[in-house]
Coordinates of C-alpha atoms in Angstrom, one line a residue:
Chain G
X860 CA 94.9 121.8 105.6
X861 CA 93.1 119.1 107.3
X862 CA 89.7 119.6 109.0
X863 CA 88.8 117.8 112.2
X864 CA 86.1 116.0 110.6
X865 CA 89.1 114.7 108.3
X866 CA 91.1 113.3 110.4
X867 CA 88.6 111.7 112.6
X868 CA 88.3 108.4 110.6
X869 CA 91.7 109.0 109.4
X870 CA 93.5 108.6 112.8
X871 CA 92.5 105.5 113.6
X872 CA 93.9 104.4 110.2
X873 CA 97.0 105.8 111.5
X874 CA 97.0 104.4 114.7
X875 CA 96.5 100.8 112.8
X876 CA 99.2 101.8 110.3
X877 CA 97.2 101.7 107.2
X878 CA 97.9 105.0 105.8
X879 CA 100.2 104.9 103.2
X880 CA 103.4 108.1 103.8
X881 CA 101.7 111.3 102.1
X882 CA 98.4 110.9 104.2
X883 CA 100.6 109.6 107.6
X884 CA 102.4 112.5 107.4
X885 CA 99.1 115.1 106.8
X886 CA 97.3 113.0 109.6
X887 CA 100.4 113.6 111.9
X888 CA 100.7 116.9 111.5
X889 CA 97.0 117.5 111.9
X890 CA 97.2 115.4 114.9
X891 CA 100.6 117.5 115.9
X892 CA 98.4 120.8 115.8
X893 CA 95.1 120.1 117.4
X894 CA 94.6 119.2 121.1
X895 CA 91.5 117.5 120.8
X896 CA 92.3 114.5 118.0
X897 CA 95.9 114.5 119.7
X898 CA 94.1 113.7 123.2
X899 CA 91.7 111.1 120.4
X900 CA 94.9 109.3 118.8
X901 CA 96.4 109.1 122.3
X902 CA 93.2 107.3 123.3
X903 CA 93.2 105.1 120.5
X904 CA 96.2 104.0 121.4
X905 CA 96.0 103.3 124.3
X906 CA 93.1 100.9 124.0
X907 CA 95.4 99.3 121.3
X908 CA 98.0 99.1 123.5
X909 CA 95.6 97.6 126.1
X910 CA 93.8 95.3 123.4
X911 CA 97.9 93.8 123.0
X912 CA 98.5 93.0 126.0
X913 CA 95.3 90.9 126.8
X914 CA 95.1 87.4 125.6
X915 CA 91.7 88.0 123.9
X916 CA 91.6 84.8 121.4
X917 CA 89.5 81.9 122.4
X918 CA 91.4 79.1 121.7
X919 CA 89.7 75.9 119.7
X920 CA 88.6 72.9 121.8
X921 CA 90.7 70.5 121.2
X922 CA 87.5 67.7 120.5
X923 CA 86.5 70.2 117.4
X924 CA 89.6 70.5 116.3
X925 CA 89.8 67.0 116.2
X926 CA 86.2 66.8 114.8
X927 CA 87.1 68.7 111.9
X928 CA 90.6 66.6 111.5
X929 CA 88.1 63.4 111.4
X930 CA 86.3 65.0 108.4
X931 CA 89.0 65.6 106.4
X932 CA 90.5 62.7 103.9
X933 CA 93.7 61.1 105.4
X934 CA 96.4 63.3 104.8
X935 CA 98.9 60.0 103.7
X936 CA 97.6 57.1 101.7
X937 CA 97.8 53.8 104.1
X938 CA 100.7 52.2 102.8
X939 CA 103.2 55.4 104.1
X940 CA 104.8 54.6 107.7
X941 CA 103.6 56.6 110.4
X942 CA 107.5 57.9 110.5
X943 CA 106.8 60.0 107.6
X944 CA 103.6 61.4 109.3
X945 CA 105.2 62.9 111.9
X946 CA 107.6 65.5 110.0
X947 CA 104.5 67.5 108.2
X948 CA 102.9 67.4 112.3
X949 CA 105.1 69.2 113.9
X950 CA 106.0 71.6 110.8
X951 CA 101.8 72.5 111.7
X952 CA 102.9 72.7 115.2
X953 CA 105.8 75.3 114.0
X954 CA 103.5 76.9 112.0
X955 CA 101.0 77.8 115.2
X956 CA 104.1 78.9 116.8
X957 CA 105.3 81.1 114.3
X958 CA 101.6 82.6 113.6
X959 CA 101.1 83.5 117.1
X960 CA 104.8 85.3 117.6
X961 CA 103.7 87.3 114.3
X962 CA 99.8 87.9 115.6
X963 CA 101.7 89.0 118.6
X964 CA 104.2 91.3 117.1
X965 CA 101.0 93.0 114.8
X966 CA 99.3 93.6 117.8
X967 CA 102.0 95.6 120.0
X968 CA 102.6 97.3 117.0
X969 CA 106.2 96.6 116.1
X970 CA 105.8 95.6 113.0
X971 CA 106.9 98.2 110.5
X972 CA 104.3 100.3 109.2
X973 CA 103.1 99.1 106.1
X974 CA 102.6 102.3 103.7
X975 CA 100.1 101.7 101.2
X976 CA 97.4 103.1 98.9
X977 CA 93.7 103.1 99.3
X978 CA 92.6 100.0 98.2
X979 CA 90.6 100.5 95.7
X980 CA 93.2 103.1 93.9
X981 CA 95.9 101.0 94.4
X982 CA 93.9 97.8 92.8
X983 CA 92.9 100.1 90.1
X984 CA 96.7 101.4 89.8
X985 CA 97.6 98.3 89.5
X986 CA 94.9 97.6 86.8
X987 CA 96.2 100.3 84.3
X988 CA 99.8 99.4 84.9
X989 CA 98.7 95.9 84.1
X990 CA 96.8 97.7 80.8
X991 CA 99.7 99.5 79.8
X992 CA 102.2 96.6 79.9
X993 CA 99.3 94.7 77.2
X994 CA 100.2 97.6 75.0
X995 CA 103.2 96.9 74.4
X996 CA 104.5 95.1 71.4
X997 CA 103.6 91.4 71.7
X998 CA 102.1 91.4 75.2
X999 CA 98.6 92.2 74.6
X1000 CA 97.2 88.4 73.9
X1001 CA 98.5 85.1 75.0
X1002 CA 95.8 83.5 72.6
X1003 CA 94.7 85.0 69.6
X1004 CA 91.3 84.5 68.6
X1005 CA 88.0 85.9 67.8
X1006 CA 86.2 83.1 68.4
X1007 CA 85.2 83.2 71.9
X1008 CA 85.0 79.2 71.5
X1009 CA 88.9 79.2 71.7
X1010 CA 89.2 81.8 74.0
X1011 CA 87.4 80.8 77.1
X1012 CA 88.8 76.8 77.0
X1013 CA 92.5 78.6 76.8
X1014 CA 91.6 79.8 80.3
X1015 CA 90.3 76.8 81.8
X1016 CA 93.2 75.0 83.9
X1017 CA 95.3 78.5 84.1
X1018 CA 93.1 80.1 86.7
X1019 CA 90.9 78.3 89.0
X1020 CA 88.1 80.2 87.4
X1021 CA 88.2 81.0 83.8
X1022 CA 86.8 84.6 82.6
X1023 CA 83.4 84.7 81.3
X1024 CA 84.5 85.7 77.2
X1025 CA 81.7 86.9 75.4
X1026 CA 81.7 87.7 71.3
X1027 CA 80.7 91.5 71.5
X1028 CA 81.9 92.2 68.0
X1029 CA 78.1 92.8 66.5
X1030 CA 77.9 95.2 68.8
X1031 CA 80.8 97.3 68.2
X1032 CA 83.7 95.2 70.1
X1033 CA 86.1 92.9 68.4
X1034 CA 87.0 90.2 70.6
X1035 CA 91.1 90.6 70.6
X1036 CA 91.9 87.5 72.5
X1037 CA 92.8 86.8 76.2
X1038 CA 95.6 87.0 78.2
X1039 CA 96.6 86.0 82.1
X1040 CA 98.4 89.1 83.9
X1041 CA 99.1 89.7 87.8
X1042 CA 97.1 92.4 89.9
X1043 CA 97.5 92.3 93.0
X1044 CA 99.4 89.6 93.5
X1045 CA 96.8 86.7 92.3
X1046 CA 97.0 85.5 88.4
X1047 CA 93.8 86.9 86.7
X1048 CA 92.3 86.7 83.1
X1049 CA 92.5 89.4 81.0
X1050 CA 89.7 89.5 77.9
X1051 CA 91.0 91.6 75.2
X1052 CA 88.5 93.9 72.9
X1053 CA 89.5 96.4 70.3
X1054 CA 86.9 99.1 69.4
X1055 CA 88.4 101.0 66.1
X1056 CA 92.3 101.2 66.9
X1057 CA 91.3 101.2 71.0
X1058 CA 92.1 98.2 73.1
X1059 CA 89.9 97.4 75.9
X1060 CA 90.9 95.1 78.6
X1061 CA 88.9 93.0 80.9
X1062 CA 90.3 91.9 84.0
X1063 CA 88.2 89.5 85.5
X1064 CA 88.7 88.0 89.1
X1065 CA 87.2 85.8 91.6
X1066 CA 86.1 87.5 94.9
X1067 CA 85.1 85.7 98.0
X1068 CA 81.6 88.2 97.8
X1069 CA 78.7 86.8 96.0
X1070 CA 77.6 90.3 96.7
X1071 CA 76.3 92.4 93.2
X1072 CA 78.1 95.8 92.9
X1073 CA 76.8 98.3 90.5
X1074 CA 79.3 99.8 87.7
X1075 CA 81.8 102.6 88.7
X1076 CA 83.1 104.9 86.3
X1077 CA 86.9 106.4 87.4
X1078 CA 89.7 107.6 85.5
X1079 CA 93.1 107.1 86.3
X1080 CA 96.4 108.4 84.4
X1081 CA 94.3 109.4 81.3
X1082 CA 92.4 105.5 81.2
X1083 CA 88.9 105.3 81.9
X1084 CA 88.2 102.6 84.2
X1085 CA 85.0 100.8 84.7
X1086 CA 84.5 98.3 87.7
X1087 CA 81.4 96.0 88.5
X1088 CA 81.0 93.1 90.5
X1089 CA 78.7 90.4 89.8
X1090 CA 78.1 86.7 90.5
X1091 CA 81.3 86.3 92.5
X1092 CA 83.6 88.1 89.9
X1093 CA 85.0 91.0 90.0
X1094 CA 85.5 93.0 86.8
X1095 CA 87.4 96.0 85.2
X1096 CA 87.4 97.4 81.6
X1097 CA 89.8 99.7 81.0
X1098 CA 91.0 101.6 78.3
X1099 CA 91.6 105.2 76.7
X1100 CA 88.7 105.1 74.9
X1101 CA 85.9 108.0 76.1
X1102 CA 84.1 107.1 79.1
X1103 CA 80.0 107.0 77.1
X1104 CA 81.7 103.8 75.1
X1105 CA 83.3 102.5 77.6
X1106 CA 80.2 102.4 79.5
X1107 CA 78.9 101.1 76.7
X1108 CA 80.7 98.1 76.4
X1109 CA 80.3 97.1 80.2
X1110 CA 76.4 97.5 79.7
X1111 CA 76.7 95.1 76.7
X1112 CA 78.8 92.6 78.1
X1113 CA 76.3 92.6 82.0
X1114 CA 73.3 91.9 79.3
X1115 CA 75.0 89.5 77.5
X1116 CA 76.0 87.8 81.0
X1117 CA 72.2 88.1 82.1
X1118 CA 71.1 86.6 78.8
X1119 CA 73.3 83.6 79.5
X1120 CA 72.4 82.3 82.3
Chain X
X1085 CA 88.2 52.9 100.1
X1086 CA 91.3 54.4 100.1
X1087 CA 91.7 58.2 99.1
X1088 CA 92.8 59.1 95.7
X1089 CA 96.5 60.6 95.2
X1090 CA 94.4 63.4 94.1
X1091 CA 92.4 63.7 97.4
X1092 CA 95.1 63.3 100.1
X1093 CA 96.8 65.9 98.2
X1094 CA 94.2 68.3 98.5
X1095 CA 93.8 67.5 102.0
X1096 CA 97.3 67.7 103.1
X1097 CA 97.0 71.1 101.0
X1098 CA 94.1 72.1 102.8
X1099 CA 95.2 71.5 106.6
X1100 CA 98.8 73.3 106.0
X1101 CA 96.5 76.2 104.9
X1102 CA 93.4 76.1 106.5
X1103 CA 94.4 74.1 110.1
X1104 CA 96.5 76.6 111.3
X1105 CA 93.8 79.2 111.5
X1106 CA 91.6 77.1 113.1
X1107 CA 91.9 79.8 116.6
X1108 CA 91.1 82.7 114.7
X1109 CA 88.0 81.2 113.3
X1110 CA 87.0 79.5 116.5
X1111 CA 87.6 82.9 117.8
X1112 CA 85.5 85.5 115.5
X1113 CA 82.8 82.5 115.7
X1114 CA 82.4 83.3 119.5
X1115 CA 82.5 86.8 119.2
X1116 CA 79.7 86.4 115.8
X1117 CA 77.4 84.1 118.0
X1118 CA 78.4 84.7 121.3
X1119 CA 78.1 80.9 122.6
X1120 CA 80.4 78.0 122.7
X1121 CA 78.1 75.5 121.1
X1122 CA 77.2 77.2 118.4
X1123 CA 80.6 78.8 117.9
X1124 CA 82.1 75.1 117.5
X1125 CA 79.2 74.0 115.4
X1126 CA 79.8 77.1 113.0
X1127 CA 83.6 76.3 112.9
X1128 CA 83.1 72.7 112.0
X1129 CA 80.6 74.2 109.0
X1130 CA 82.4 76.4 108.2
X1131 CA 85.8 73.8 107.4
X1132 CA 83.7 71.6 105.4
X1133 CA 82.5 74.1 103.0
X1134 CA 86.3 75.6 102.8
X1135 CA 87.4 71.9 102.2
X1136 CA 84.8 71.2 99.2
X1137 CA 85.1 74.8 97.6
X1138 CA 88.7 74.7 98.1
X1139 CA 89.3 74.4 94.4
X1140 CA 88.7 78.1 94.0
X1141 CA 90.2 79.4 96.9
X1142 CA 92.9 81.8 94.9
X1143 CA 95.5 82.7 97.6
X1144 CA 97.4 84.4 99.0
X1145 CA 95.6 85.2 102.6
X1146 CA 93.9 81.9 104.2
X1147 CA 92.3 84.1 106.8
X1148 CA 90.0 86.7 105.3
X1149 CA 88.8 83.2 102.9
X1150 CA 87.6 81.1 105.8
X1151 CA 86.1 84.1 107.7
X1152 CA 84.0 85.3 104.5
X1153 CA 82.9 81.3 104.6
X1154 CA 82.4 81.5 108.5
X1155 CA 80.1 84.7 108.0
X1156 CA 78.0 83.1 106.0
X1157 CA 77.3 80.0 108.2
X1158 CA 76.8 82.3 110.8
X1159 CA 74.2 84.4 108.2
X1160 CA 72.4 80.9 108.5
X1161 CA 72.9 80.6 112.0
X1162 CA 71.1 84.1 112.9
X1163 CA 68.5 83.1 110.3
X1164 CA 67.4 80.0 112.2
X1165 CA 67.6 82.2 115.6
X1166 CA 64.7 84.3 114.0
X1167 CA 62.9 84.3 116.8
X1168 CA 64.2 87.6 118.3
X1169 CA 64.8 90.1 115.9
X1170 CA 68.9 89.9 114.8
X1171 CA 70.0 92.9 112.7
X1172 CA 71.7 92.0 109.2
X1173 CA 74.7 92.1 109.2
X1174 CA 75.3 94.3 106.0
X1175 CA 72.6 96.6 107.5
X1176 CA 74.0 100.4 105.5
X1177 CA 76.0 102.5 108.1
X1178 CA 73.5 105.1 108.2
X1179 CA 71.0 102.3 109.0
X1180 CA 73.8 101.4 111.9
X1181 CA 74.1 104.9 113.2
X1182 CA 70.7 104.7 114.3
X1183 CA 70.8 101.6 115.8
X1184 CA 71.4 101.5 120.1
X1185 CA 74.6 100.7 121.1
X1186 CA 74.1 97.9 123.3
X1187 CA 72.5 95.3 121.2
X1188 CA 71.3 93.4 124.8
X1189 CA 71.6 94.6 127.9
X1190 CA 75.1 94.1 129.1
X1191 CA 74.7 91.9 132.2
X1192 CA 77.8 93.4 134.2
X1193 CA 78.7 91.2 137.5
X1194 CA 79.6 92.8 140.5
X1195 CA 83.1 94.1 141.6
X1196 CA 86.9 93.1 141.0
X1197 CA 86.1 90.9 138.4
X1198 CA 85.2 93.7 136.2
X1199 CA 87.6 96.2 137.6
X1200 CA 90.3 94.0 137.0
X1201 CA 89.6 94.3 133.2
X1202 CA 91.2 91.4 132.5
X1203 CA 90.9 89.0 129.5
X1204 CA 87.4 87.8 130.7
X1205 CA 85.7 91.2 131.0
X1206 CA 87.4 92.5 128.2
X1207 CA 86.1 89.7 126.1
X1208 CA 82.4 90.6 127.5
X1209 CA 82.6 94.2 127.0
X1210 CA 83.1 93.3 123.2
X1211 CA 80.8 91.1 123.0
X1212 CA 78.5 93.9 123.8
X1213 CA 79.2 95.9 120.3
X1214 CA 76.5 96.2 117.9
X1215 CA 77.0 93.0 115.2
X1216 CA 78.8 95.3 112.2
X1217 CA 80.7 97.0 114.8
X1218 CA 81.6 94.2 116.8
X1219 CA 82.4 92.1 113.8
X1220 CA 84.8 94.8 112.1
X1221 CA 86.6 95.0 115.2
X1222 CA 87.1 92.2 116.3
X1223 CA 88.6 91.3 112.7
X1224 CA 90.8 94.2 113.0
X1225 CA 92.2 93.9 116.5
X1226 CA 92.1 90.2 117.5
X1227 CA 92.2 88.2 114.3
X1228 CA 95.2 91.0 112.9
X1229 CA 93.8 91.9 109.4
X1230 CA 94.1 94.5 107.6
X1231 CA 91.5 97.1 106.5
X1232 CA 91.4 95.4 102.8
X1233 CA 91.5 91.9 104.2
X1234 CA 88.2 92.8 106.5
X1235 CA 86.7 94.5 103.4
X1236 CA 87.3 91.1 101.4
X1237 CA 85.8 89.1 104.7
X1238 CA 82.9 91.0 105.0
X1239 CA 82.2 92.6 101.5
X1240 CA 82.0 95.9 102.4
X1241 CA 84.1 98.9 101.0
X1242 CA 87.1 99.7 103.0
X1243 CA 85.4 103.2 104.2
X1244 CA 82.6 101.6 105.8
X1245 CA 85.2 99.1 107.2
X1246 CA 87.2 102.5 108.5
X1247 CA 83.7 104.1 109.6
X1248 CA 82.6 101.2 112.0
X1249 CA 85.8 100.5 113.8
X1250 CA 85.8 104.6 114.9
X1251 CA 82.5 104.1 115.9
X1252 CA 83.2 100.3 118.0
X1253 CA 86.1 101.9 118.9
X1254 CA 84.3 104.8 120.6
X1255 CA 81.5 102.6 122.1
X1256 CA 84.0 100.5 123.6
X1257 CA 86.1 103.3 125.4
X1258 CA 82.3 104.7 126.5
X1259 CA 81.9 101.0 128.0
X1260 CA 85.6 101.2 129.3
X1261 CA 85.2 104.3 130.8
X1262 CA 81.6 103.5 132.7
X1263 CA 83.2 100.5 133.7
X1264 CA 85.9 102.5 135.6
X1265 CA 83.7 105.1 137.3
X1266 CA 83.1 103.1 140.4
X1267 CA 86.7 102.9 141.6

């Protein structure tokens, strides 16, 4: 049963439809039960509702936006008529159009409810499903090589930023070979390690936060999972082997990243 | 010199994906910096550093990409306001709990122009918010993102994302509220 305390965070994420069905429905009937969050999610709505229905964006100047237009390189080379210009301007026109109709739908709340998982579980989900598809017969590596020389250039031009692939096999990890997969909708890199007859993956990814993130140790569906963020790239190992060496290996592969640079 | 085929590409890439967000940038940079000037000059900082990294933009959402970029021009733009003290924005939420609600004193004109809560005074009221607080919501319910997206904008987990919009949310209905008493 839901506490109070519970549902105080979570029914604003219900009001903003972020929870995915199981918790909607434990928020709602907490909220269906107790005066005092009801009389709260009312509230919260209301202000939403409010929020909607009040032009609130400050619209760009029209001399920055041209500023900025100034600083970019022409969009056409010189010798293209100014007739074939025109189509890709007002297909931007169309597209502030459409943005604003959809900002405006978001905001009244008529868009469908989007039910989702956590964010974090539902990356890492989406990690191990990605993990258990490499185990399968011939989809671990899309270049085979323990020579992290040929591994790393295999990346470069397939993702924007190529994985960081580091020769760990002195210390206990064989590198496998790499791999690009799909989490979360983006193309990422996948590094593969073997320790004995274990496979390790890691998924590396770009993140718009330069932030550091210390390593976080989680199991899901029987995989131990170990996420860090460092220098603008967001990694997981995962694999079935016990959580002391799979720590390990993330603690080898952050020194050996310190040591390089 | 005329561009490359290379470069117009880019930039014709670059304004189908970046251009039409230009009033949601424009927009979180008045509610970051609270002025017009420095608003337009964070914008216009903030495109040219999309435009040169935009090699490792990895889609798919434009908006929470240029924000992240916009925070940090405004990170240099509270820097150089030094002068009076400007809390970080990635102060901890217990940090944040303490902090006062009202990071100035909200200078509240007389009369219908308040009561009529329209656009103006709304936008004031807001402005109002505690940086983190004022930031997180104004990503969630003017610019449309979603949690994740304004955990990606502003590097924070999503529960701190979750923990200051209940908390903005509250301060503003306590300003709302005040701001009705008179009638």
């Amino acid at each position: 049963m839901m506490t109070c305390d519970e549902a105080e965070i979570l029914i604003h994420a219900l009001a903003d439809g972020e929870l995915d069905a199981g918790h909607a429905r434990e928020v709602e009937a907490h909220v269906a039960n107790c005066p005092r969050c009801a009389s709260e999610f009312a509230a919260i709505n209301e202000m939403k509702r409010a929020l909607a229905g009040t032009d609130l964006i400050y619209k760009a100047p029209a001399a920055l936006r041209q500023r900025i237009e100034a600083e970019l390189p022409p969009a056409q080379p010189s010798n293209v008529t100014p007739l074939a210009g025109a189509p890709s301007r007002r297909s931007l026109l169309k597209g502030f159009a459409i943005g604003s109709a959809v900002s405006a739908l978001a905001a009244t709340g008529l868009v469908a409810i989007v039910l989702r998982n956590d964010d974090q579980q539902r990356i890492e989900a989406e990690i191990v499903s990605a993990h258990l598809r490499s185990l399968q017969a011939g989809h671990l590596t899309d270049v085979v090589s323990t020579d992290q020389h040929t591994v790393k250039p295999w990346f470069n031009g397939k993702l924007d930023v190529a994985p960081p692939v580091i020769d760990l096999t002195a210390q206990g990890f064989t590198l496998v070979g790499g791999r690009l997969d799909y989490v979360d909708a983006r193309a990422i890199g996948a590094v593969v390690y073997r320790r004995r007859q274990h496979v390790i993956n890691l998924f590396v990814a770009q993140t718009s936060s330069t932030e550091r993130r210390a390593a976080k140790l989680d199991t899901l569906q029987g995989f131990n999972i170990r996420s860090w963020r460092d220098r603008g790239l967001s990694y997981w190992a995962v694999s079935d082997i016990n959580v002391e060496e799979l720590n390990e290996f993330g603690e080898r592969f952050e020194r050996a990243m310190g040591g390089s640079s | 010199m005329p561009p490359s085929p290379d470069d117009s590409e880019r930039a014709r890439r670059f304004r189908e994906a970046a251009l039409p967000c230009l009033d949601d940038v424009y927009t979180l940079a008045r509610y970051l910096l609270r002025n017009p000037a420095d608003a337009e000059d964070a914008v216009q900082e903030c495109y040219l550093r999309a435009l040169k990294h935009f090699d490792t933009y990895r889609g798919p959402a434009m908006k929470p990409w240029l924000f992240a970029i916009l925070r940090n021009v405004c990170h240099a733009e509270f820097a150089r306001r030094a002068v009076a003290p400007v809390k970080a924005l990635d102060d901890a939420p217990e940090a944040v709990e303490q902090a006062p609600i009202w990071q100035e004193i909200a200078e509240t004109p007389e009369g219908a122009v308040l009561r009529e809560r329209n656009a103006s005074a709304i936008q004031r009221m807001i402005e109002t918010l505690a940086e983190p607080f004022r930031e997180t919501f104004v990503l969630r319910e003017i610019n449309n993102l979603s949690y994740r997206e304004i955990a990606e904008a502003a590097g924070v987990p999503v529960g701190t994302v979750m923990s200051r919009l209940a908390r903005a949310r509250a301060m503003l209905r306590a300003a709302w509220l005040a701001q009705e008493e008179p009638q």
